[in-house]
Short mmCIF file of C-alpha atoms and ligand atoms in Angstrom, two decimals:
data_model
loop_
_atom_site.label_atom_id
_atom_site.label_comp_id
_atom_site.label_asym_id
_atom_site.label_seq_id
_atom_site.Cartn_x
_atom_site.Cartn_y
_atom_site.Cartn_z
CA UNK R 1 -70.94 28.98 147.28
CA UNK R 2 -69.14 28.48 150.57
CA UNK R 3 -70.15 26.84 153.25
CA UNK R 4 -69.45 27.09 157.00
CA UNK R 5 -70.49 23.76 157.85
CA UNK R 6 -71.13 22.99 161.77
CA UNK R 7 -70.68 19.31 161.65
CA UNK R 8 -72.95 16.58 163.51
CA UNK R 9 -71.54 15.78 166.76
CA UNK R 10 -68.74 13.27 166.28
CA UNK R 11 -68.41 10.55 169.12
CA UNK R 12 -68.68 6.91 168.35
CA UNK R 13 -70.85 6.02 165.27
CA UNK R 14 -74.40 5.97 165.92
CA UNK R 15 -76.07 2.24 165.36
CA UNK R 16 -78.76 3.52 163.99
CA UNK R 17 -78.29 3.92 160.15
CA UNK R 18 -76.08 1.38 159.77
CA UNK R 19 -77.16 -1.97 157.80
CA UNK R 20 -77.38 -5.59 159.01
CA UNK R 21 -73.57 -6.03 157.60
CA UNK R 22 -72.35 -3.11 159.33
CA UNK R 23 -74.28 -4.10 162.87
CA UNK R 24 -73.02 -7.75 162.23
CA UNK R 25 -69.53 -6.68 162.16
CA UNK R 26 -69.70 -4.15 164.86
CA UNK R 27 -71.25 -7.22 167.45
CA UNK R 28 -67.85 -9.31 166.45
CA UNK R 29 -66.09 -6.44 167.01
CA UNK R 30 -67.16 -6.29 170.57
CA UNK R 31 -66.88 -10.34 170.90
CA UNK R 32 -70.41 -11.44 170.81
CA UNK R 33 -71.53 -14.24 167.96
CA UNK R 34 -72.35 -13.16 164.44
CA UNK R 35 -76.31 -13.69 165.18
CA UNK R 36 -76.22 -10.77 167.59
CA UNK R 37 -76.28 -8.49 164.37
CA UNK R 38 -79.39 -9.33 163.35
CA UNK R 39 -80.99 -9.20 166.48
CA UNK R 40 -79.36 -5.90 167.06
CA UNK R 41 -80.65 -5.03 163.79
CA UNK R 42 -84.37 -6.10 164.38
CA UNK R 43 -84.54 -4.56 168.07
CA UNK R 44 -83.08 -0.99 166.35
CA UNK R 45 -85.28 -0.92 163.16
CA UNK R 46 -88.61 -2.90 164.48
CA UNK R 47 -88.54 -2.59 168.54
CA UNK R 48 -87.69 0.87 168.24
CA UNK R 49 -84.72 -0.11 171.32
CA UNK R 50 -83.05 3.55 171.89
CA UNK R 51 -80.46 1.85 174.20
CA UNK R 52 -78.67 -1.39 174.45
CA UNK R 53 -79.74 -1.80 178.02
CA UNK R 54 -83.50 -1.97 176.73
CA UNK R 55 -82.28 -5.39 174.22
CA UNK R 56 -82.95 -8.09 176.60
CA UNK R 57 -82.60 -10.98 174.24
CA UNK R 58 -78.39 -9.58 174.64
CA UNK R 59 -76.84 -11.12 177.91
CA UNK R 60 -77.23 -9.51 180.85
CA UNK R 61 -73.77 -8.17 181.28
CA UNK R 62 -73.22 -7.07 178.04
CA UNK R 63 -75.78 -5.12 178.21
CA UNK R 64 -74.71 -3.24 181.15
CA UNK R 65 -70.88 -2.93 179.81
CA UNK R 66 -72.73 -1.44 176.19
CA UNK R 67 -75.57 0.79 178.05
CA UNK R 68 -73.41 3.90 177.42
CA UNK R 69 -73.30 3.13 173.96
CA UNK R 70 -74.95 5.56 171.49
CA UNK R 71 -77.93 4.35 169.27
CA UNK R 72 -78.72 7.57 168.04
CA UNK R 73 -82.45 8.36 168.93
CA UNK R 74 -83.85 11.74 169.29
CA UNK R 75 -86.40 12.80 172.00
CA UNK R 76 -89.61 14.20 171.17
CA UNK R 77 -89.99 17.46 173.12
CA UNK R 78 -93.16 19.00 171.29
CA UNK R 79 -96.00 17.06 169.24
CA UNK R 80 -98.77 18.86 168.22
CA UNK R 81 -101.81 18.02 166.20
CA UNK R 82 -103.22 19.85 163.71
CA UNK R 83 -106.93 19.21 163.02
CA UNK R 84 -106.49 17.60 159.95
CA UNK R 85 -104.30 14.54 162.03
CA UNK R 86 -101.33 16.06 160.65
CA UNK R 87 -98.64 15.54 163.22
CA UNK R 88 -95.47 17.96 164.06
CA UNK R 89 -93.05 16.78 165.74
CA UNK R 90 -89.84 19.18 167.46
CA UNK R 91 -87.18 16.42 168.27
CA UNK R 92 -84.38 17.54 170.31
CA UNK R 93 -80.73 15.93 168.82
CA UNK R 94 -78.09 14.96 171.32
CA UNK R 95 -76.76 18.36 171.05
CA UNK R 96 -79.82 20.11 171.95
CA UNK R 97 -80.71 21.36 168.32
CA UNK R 98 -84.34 20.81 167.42
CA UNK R 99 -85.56 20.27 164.38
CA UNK R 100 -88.98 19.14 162.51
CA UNK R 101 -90.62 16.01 161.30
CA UNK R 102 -94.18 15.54 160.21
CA UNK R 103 -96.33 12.88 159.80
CA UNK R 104 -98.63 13.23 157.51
CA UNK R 105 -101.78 10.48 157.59
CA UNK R 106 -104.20 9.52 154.65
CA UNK R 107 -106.58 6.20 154.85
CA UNK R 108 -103.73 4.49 152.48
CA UNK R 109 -100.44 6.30 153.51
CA UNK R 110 -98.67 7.62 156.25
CA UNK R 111 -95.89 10.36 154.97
CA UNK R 112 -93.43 11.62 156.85
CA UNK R 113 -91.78 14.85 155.74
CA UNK R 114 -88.23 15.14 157.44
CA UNK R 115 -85.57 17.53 157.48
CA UNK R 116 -82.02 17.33 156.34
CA UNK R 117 -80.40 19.84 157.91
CA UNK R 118 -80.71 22.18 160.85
CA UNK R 119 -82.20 25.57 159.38
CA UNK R 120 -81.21 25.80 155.60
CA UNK R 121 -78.69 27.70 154.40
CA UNK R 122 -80.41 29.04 151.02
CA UNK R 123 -82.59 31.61 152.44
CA UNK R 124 -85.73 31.60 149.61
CA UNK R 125 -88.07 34.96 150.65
CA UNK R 126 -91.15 32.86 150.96
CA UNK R 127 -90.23 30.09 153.16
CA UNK R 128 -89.94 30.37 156.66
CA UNK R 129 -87.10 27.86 157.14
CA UNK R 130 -84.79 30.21 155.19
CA UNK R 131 -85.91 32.91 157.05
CA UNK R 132 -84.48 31.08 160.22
CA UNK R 133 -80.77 31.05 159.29
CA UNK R 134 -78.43 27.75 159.50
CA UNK R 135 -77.06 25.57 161.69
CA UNK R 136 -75.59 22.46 160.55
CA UNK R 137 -76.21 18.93 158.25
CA UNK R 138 -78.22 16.05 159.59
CA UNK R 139 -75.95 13.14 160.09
CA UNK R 140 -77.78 9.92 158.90
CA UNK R 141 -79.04 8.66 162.28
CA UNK R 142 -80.67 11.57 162.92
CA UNK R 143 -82.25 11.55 158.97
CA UNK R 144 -83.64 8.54 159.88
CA UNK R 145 -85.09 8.90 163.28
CA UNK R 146 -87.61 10.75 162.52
CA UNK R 147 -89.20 8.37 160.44
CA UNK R 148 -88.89 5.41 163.30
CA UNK R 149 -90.27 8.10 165.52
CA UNK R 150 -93.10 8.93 163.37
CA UNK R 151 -93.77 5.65 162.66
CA UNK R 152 -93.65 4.52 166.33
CA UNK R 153 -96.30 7.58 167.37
CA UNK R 154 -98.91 6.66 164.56
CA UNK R 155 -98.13 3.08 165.52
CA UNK R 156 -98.44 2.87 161.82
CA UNK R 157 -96.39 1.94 158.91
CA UNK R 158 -94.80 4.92 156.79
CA UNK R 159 -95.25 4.13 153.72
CA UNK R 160 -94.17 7.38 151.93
CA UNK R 161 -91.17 9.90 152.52
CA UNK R 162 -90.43 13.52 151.10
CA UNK R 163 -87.37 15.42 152.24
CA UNK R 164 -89.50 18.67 152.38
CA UNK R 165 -88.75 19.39 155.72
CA UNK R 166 -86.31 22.00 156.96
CA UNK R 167 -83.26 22.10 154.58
CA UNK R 168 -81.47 21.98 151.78
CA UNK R 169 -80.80 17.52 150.66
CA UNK R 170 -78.11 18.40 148.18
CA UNK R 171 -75.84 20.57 150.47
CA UNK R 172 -76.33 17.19 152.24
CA UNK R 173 -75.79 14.18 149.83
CA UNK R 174 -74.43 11.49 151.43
CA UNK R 175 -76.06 11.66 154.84
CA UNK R 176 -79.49 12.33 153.09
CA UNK R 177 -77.93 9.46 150.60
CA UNK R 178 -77.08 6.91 153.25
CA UNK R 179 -79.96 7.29 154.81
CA UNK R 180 -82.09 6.57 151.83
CA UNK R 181 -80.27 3.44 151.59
CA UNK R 182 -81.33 3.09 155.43
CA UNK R 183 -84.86 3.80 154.77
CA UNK R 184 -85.11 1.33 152.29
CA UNK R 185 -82.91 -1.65 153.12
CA UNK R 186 -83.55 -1.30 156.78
CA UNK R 187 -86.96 -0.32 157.21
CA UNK R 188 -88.42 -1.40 154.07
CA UNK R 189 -90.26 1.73 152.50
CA UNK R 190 -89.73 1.79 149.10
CA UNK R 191 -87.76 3.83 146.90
CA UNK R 192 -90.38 4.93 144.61
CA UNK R 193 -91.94 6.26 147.49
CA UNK R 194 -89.32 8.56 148.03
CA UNK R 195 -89.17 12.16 147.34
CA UNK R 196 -86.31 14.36 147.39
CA UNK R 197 -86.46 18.20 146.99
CA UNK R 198 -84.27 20.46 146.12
CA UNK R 199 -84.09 24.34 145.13
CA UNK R 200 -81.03 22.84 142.44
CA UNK R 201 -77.36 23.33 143.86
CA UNK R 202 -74.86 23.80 140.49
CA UNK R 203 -73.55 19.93 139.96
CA UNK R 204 -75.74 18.14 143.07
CA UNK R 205 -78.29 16.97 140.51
CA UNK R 206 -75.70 15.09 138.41
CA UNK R 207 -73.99 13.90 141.44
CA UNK R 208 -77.75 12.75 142.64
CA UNK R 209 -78.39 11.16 140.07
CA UNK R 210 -75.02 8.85 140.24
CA UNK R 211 -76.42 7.20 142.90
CA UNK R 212 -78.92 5.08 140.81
CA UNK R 213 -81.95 5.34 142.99
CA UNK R 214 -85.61 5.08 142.01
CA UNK R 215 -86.49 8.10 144.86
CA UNK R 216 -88.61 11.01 142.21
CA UNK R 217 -86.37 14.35 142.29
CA UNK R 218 -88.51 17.40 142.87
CA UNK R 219 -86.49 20.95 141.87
CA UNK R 220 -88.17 23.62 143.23
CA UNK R 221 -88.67 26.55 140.42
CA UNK R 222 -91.30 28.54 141.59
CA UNK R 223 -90.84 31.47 138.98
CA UNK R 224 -90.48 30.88 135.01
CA UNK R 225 -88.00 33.19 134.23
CA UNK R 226 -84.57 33.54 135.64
CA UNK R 227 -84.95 37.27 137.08
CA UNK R 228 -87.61 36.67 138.91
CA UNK R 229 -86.61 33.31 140.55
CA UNK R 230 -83.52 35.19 141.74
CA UNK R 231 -85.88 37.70 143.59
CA UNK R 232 -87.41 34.83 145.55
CA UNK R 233 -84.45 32.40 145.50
CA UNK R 234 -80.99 34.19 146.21
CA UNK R 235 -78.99 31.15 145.13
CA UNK R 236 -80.45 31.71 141.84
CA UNK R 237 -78.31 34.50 140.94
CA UNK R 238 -75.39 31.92 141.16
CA UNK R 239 -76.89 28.70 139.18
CA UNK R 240 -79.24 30.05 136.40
CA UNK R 241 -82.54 29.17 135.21
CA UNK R 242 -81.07 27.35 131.80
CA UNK R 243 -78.48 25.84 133.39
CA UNK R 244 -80.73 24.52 136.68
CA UNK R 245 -82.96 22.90 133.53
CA UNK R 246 -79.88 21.68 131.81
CA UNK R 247 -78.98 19.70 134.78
CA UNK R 248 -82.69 18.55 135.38
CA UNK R 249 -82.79 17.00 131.33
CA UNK R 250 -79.56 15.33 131.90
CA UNK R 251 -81.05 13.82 135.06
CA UNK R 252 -83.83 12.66 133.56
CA UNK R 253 -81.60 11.31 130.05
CA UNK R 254 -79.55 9.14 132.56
CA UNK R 255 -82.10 7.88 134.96
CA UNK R 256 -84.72 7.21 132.61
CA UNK R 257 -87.14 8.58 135.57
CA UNK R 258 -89.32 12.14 135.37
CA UNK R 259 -88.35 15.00 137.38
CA UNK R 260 -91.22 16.46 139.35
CA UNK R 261 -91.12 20.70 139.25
CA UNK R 262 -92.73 22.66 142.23
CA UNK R 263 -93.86 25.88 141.45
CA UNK R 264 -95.58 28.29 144.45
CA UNK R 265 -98.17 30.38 143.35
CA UNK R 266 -97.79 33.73 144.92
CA UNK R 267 -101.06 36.24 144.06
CA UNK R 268 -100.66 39.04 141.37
CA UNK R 269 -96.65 37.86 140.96
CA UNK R 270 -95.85 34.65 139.58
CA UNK R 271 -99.26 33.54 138.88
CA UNK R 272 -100.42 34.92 135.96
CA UNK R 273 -101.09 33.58 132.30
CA UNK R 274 -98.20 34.57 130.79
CA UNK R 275 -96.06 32.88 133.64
CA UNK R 276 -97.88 29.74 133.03
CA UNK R 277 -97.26 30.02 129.35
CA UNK R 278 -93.58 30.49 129.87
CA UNK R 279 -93.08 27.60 132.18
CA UNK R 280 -94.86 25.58 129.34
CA UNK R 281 -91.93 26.40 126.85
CA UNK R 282 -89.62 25.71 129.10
CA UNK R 283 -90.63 22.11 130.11
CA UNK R 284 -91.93 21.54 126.41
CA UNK R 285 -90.79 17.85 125.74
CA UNK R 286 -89.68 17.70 129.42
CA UNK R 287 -90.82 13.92 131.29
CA UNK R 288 -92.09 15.96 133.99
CA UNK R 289 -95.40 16.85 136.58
CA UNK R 290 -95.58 19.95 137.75
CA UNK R 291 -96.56 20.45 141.48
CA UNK R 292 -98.65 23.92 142.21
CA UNK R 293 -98.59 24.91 145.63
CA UNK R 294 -100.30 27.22 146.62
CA UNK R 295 -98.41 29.86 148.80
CA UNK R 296 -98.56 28.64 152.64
CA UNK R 297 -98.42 32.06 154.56
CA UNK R 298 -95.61 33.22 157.08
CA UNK R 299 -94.79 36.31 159.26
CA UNK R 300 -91.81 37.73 157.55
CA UNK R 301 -93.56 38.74 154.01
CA UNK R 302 -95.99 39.85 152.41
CA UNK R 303 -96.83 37.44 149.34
CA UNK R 304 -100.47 36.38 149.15
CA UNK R 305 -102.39 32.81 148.67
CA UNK R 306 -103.88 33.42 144.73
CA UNK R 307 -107.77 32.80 144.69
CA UNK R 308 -108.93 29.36 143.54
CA UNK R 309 -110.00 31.04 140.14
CA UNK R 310 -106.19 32.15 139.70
CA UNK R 311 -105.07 28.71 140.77
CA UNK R 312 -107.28 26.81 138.07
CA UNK R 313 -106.41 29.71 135.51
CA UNK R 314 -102.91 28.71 135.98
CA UNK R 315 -103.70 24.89 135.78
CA UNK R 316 -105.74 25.45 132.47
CA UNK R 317 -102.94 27.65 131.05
CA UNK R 318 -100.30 24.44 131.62
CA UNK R 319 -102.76 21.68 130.33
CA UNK R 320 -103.79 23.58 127.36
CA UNK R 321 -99.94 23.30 126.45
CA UNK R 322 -99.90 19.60 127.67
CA UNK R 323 -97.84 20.09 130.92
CA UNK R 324 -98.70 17.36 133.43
CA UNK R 325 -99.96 19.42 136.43
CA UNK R 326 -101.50 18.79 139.86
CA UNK R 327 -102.65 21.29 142.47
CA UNK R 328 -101.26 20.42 146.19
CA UNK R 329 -102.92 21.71 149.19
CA UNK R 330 -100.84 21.16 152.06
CA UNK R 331 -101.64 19.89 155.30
CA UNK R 332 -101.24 20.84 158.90
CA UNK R 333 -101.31 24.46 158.48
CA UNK R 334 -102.58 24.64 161.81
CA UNK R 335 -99.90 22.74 163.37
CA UNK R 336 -97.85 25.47 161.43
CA UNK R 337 -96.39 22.18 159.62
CA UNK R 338 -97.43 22.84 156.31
CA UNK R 339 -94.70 23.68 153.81
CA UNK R 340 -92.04 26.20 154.78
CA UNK R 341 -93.62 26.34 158.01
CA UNK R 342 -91.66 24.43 159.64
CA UNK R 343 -89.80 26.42 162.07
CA UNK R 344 -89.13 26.09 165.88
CA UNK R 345 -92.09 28.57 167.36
CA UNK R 346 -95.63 29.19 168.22
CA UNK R 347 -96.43 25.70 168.94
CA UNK R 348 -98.71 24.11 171.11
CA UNK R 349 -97.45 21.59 173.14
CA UNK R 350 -99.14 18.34 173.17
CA UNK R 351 -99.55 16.20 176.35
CA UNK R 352 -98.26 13.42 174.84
CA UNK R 353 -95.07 14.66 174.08
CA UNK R 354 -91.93 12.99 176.44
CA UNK R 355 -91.25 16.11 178.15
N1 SAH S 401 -84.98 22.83 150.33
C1 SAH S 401 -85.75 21.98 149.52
C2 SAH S 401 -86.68 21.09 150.31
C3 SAH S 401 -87.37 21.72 151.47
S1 SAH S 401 -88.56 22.97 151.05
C4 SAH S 401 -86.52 22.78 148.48
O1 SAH S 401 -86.59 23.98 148.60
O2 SAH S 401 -87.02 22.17 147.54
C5 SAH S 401 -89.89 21.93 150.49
C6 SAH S 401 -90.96 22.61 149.69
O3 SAH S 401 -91.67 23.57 150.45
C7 SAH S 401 -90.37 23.34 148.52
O4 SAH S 401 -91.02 23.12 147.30
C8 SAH S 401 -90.55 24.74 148.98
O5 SAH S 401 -90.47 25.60 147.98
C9 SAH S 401 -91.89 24.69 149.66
N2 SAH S 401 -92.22 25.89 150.44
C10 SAH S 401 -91.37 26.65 151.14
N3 SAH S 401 -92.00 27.72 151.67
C11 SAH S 401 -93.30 27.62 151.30
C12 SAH S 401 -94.46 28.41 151.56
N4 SAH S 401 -94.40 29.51 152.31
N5 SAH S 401 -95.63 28.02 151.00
C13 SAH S 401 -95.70 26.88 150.27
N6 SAH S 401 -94.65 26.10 150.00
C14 SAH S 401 -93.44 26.45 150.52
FE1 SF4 S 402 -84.18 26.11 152.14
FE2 SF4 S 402 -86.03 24.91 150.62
FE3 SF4 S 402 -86.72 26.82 152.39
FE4 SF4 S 402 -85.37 27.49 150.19
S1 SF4 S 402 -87.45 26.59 150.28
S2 SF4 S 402 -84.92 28.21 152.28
S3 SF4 S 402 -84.04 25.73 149.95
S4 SF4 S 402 -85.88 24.82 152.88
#
């Protein structure tokens, strides 16, 4: 597949992202002490600073000469609630894109689910991301903004990240990779609570997996044959069913970790017994948990939400075959933040929002 790529606006490199070696360097670079790293580091990462001028440990006219320079934080310019507490953010980037973060809170957990890119590229029929066309990758900074900004509006620890927000991770490795590396060395959330999802892009997997992290892959399947996931997943045509699993058991042979498989029920399609039987064959002896999700709805189609009976139907039909399986009901589908949701309209703004 080619790839038209609108890069992330180039000027100087963002602070934010970068580790405590990188900032440490950067404050030599610009003649100040060695120390002023880490208290760059601790003002970016724990004060939330989103300019230099705001550091005022940093001499006075430092601060003034540096107040230009770019940090990297994004503005919130719609918040809304949903009634569940589940919070949708649209942050503005320093080009004026928006794009989506929620925060998702639980008594134990906050979770953030943030995007990777701008739009997605991949265009699945059911989600409404896809249906919203492409703009460009996330650089790093702006990957792991909205976490800080989350985590600054709950006033609240994240605890827990999944890269189910707009995009496509793997058309986006090594921002979405450096700023795993961010999220965890930086801001401390660990990698096991980490999620990355992906719809499987031919060789991305492999190249994931070289990275040695201890993040759980999800691959999006949602159909358990081949012809019909290329009905609801036009990149399927190009990267096959077998070969998509081929890539997932080498993944799972090298990392010695257990892929996770999302599958969206849609009503009266991709729901019934015989589907769940032949997703059973294919992950037989698989290390793997199926996620169900039930479809959210969105404007565009016309796929239904199956019944609870057809849900549980479907769960019985994988545990009978020993398939690990959980249901997951997503949140904020008010807030139209609920999975492939996300998408820049029909919000209601939220006082609290910055502008
Ligand atoms: N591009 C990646 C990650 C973002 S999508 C991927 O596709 O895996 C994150 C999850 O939301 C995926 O499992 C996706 O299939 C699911 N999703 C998209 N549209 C949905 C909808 N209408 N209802 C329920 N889940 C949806
Ligand atoms: Fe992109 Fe994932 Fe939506 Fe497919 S489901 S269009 S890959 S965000």
């Amino acid at each position: 597949m080619t790839l038209l790529l609108e890069s992330p606006p180039q000027t100087s490199r963002p602070l934010l992202g970068q580790s405590l070696a990188d900032l440490t360097e950067w404050v030599q670079q610009q003649g100040q002490p060695a120390y002023r790293g880490k208290q760059l580091h601790q003002w970016i990462y724990e004060r939330g600073a989103r300019s230099l001028a705001d550091i005022t440990v940093f001499p006075k006219q430092w601060r003034a000469e540096m107040a230009t320079t770019e940090i990297g934080r994004s503005t919130i310019h719609v918040r809304s609630v949903a009634p569940d507490g589940t919070v949708k953010f649209l942050l503005r980037l320093s080009d004026g894109h928006i794009i989506e973060a929620v925060g998702i809170p639980t008594e134990n957990r906050l979770t953030v689910c943030v995007s990777s890119q701008v739009g997605c590229p991949m265009g699945c029929d059911f989600c409404a991301t896809g249906k919203g066309g492409f703009i460009r990758n996330l650089a790093t900074h702006e990957i792991v903004d909205q976490v800080l900004t989350v985590q600054e509006d709950f006033q609240r620890r994240v605890s827990n990240i999944v890269f189910m927000g707009m995009g496509e991770p793997l058309l986006n490795l090594d921002h979405v990779a450096a700023a795993i590396r961010c999220l965890n060395q930086d801001i401390g959330i660990g990698q096991r609570s980490i999620t990355v999802s992906t719809v499987g892009i031919p060789g991305r997997i492999r190249r994931f997996a070289e990275f040695d992290f201890q993040v759980t892959l999800a691959v999006s399947l949602h159909a358990s044959n081949q012809a019909q996931r290329a009905t609801l997943i036009p990149s399927a045509h190009h990267y096959p069913l077998d070969e998509l699993l081929v890539e997932c058991r080498e993944y799972v042979e090298q990392t010695g970790r257990r892929v996770t498989f999302e599958y969206i029920l849609l009503a009266e399609l991709n729901d019934r017994p015989e589907h769940a039987s032949e997703l059973a064959a294919h992950l037989r002896g698989f290390q793997s948990h199926v996620n169900l999700i039930p479809y959210n709805p969105i404007q565009e189609v016309d796929y239904k939400r199956p019944t609870e009976q057809r849900v549980q139907a479907f769960v019985a039909g994988l545990k009978q075959r020993h398939i690990a399986v959980s249901v997951r009901y997503s949140r904020g589908l008010e807030a139209d933040a609920a999975c492939g949701q996300l998408r820049a309209s029909a919000l209601r703004p939220d006082p609290k929002a910055t502008e």
